[in-house]
CSV table of C-alpha atoms in Angstrom, one decimal:
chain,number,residue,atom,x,y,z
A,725,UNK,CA,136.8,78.4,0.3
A,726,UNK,CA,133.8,79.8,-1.2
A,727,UNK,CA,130.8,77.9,-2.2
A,728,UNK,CA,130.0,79.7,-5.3
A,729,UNK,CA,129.9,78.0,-8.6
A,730,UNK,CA,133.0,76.3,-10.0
A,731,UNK,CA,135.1,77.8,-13.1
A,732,UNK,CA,137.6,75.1,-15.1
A,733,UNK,CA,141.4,75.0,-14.2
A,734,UNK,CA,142.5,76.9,-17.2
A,735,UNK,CA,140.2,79.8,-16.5
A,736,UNK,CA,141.3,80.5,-13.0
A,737,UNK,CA,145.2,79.9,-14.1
A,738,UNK,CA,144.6,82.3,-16.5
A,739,UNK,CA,142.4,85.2,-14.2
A,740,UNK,CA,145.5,84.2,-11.4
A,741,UNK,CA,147.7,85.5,-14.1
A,742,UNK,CA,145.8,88.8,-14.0
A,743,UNK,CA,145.3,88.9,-10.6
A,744,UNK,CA,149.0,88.4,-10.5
A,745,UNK,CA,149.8,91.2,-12.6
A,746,UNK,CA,147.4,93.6,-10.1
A,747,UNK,CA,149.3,92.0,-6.8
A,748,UNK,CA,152.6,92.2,-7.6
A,749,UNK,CA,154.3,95.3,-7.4
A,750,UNK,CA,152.4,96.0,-4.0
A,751,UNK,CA,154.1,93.0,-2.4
A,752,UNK,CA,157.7,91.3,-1.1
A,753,UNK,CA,156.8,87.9,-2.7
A,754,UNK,CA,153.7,86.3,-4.3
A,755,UNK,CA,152.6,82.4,-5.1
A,756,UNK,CA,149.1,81.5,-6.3
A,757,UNK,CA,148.1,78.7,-4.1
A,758,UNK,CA,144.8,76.1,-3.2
A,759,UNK,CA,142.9,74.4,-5.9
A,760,UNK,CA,144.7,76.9,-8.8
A,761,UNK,CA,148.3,75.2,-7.5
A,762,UNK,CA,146.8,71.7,-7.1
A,763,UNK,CA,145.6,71.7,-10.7
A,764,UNK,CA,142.2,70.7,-9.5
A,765,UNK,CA,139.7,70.6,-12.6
A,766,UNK,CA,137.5,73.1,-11.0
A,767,UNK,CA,137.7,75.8,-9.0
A,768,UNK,CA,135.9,78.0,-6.6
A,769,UNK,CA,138.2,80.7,-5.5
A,770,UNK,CA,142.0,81.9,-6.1
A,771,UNK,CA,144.0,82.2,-3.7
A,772,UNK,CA,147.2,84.0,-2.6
A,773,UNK,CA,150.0,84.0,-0.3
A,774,UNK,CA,152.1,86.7,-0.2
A,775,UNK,CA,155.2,88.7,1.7
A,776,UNK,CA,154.2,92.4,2.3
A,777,UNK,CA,156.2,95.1,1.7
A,778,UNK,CA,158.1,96.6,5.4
A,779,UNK,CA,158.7,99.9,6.6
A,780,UNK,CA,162.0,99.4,8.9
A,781,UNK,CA,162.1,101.4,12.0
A,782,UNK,CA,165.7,103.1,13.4
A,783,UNK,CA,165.7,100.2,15.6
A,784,UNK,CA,165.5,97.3,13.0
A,785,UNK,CA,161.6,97.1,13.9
A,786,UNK,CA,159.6,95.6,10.8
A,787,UNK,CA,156.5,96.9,10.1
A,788,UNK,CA,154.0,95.1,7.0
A,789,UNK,CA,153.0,97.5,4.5
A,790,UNK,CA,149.6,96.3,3.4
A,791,UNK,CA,147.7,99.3,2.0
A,792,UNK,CA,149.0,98.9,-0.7
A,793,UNK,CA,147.9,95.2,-1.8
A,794,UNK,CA,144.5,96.1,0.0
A,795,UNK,CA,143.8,98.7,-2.6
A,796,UNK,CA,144.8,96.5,-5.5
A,797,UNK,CA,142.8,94.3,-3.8
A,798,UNK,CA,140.0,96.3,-4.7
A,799,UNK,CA,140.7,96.5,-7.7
A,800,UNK,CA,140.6,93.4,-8.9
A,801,UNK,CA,137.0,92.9,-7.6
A,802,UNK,CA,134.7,93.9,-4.4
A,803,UNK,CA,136.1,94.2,-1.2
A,804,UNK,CA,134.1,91.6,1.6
A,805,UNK,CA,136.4,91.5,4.3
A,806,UNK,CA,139.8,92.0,5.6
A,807,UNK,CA,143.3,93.1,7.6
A,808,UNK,CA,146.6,92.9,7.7
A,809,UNK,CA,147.1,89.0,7.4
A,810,UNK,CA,144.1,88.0,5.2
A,811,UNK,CA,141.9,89.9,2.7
A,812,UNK,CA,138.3,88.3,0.5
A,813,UNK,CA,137.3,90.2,-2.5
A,814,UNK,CA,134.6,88.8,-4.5
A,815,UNK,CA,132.7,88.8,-8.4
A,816,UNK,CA,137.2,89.1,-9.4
A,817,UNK,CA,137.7,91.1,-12.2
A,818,UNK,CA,133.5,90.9,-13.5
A,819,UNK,CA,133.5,86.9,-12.7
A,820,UNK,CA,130.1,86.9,-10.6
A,821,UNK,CA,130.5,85.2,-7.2
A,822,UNK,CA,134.3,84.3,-7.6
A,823,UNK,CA,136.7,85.4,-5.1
A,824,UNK,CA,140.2,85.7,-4.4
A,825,UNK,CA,141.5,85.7,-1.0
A,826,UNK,CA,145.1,86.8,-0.7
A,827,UNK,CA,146.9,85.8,2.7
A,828,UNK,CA,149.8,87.8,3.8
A,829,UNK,CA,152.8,85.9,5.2
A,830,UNK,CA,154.3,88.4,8.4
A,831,UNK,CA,156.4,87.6,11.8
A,832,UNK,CA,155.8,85.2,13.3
A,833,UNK,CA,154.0,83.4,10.3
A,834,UNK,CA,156.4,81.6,8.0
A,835,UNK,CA,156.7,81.3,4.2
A,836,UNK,CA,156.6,77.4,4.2
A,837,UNK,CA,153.8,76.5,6.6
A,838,UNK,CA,151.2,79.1,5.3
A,839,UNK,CA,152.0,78.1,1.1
A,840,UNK,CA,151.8,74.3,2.5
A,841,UNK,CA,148.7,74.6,4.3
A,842,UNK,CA,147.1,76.9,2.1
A,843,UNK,CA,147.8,75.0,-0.8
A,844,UNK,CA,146.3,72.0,0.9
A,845,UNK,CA,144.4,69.9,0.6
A,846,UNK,CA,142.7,71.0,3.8
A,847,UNK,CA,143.3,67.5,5.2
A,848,UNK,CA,146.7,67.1,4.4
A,849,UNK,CA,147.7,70.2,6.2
A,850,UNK,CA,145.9,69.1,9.6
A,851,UNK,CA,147.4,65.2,8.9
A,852,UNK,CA,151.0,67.3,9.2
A,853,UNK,CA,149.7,69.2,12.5
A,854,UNK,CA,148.2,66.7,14.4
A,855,UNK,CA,151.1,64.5,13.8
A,856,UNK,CA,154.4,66.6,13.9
A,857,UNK,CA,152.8,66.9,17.6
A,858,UNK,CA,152.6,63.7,18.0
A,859,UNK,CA,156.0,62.6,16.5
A,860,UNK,CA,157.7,65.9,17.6
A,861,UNK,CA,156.0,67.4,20.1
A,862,UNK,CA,156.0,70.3,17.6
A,863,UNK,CA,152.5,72.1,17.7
A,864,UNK,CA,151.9,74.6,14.5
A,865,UNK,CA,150.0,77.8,15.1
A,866,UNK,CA,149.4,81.0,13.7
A,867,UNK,CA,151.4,79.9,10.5
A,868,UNK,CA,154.8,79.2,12.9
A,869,UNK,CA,156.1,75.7,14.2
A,870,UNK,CA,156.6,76.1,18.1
A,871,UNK,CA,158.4,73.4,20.0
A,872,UNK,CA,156.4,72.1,23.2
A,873,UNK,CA,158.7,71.3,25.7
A,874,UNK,CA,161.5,74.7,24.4
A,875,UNK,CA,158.7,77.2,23.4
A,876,UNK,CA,161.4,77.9,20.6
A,877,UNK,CA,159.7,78.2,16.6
A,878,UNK,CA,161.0,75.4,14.8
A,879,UNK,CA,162.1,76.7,10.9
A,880,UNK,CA,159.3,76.1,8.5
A,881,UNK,CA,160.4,78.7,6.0
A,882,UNK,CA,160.3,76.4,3.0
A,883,UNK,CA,157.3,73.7,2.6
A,884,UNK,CA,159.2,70.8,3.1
A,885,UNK,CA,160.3,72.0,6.2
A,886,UNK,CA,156.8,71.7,7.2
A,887,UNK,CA,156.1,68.5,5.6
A,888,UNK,CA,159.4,67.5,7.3
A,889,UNK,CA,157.4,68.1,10.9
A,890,UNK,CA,155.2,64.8,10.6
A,891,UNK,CA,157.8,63.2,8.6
A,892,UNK,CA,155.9,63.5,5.6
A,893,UNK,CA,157.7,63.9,1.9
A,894,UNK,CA,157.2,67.1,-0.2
A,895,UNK,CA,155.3,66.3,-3.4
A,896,UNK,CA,154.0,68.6,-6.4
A,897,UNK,CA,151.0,70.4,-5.4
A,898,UNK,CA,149.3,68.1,-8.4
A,899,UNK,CA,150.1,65.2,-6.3
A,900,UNK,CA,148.8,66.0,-2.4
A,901,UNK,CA,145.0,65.3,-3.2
A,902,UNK,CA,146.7,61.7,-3.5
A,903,UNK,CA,149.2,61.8,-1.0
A,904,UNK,CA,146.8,62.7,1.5
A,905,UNK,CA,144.9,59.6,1.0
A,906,UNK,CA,147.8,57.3,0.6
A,907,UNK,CA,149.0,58.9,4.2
A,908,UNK,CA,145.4,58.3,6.0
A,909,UNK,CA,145.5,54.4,4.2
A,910,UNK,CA,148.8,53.9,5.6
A,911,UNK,CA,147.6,55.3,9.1
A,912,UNK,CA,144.4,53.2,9.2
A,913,UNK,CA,146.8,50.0,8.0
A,914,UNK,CA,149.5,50.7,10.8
A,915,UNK,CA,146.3,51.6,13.3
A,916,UNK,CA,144.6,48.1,11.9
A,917,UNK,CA,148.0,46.4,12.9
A,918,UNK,CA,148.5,48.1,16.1
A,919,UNK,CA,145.4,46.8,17.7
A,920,UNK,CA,145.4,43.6,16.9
């Protein structure tokens, strides 16, 4: 998230549109995610999760294609940093200091956990980590669900998948600024409860 100046709700929805336009055709999948999914009333950045493209190898081998969404990448505004699972251009499309960040979903990563935890809030994704290893003995890394005590990746392709890790419900993206703090009011209740 950058800390540059903050643009309404209705303005990024609408330069996400364009951005979408741009992305697109270079990629498998594409959903606009973080503040722009939440509906938050500002917004600092745009963000994207996306499926690349694969070359598939005689043997069944995958390989991302991700040139291509790096050059419409740049594009859509100038280039900051980058690879093959996470690129940051900035000042999108002539908006001064606003930046997209587009993250690329590829083995071993899942579709569910990255769009859940990239959508956030920030807070709700790590409440769903730190307890789906607690409840499950399930730890989440590198955008996969791995089982402690199997070492086997637990399926998060969809987000409630993920949410379903630390027994948590899916809600609209509108609605997980509030779940988040109904979750940690619930946890300081039963914590309250616990010790006394």
């Amino acid at each position: 998230m950058s800390a540059g100046r903050r643009i309404p709700w209705s303005e990024a929805r609408d330069i996400a549109e364009r951005i979408s336009i741009e992305l697109r055709p270079h990629v498998g999948r594409l959903k606009c995610v973080g503040s722009v999914r939440r509906k938050k009333a500002t917004v600092a950045d745009i963000e994207f999760v996306a499926e690349p493209h694969y070359d598939v190898g005689l043997f069944g081998e995958r390989t991302p294609i991700t040139d291509p969404a790096k050059a419409a990448m740049m594009r859509i505004g100038r280039w900051v940093k980058g690879a093959t699972r996470m690129m940051v251009v900035s000042d999108v499309l002539g908006h001064e200091g606003l930046r997209c960040e587009l993250f690329l979903v590829h083995q071993p990563a899942t579709w569910g956990a990255i769009c859940a935890i990239r959508t956030g809030p920030a807070d709700l994704g790590q409440y769903v980590v730190t307890h789906s290893k607690r409840l499950n003995r399930i730890r989440v890394e590198g955008g996969r669900a791995i089982h402690m005590d199997t070492g086997e990746q637990v399926p998060t392709d969809t987000e409630e998948q993920f949410f379903a890790l630390a027994n948590v419900p899916l809600v609209t993206p509108s609605k997980r600024d509030a779940q988040i703090i109904a979750l940690a009011n619930d946890l300081n209740r039963y914590s309250q409860g616990a010790g006394a």
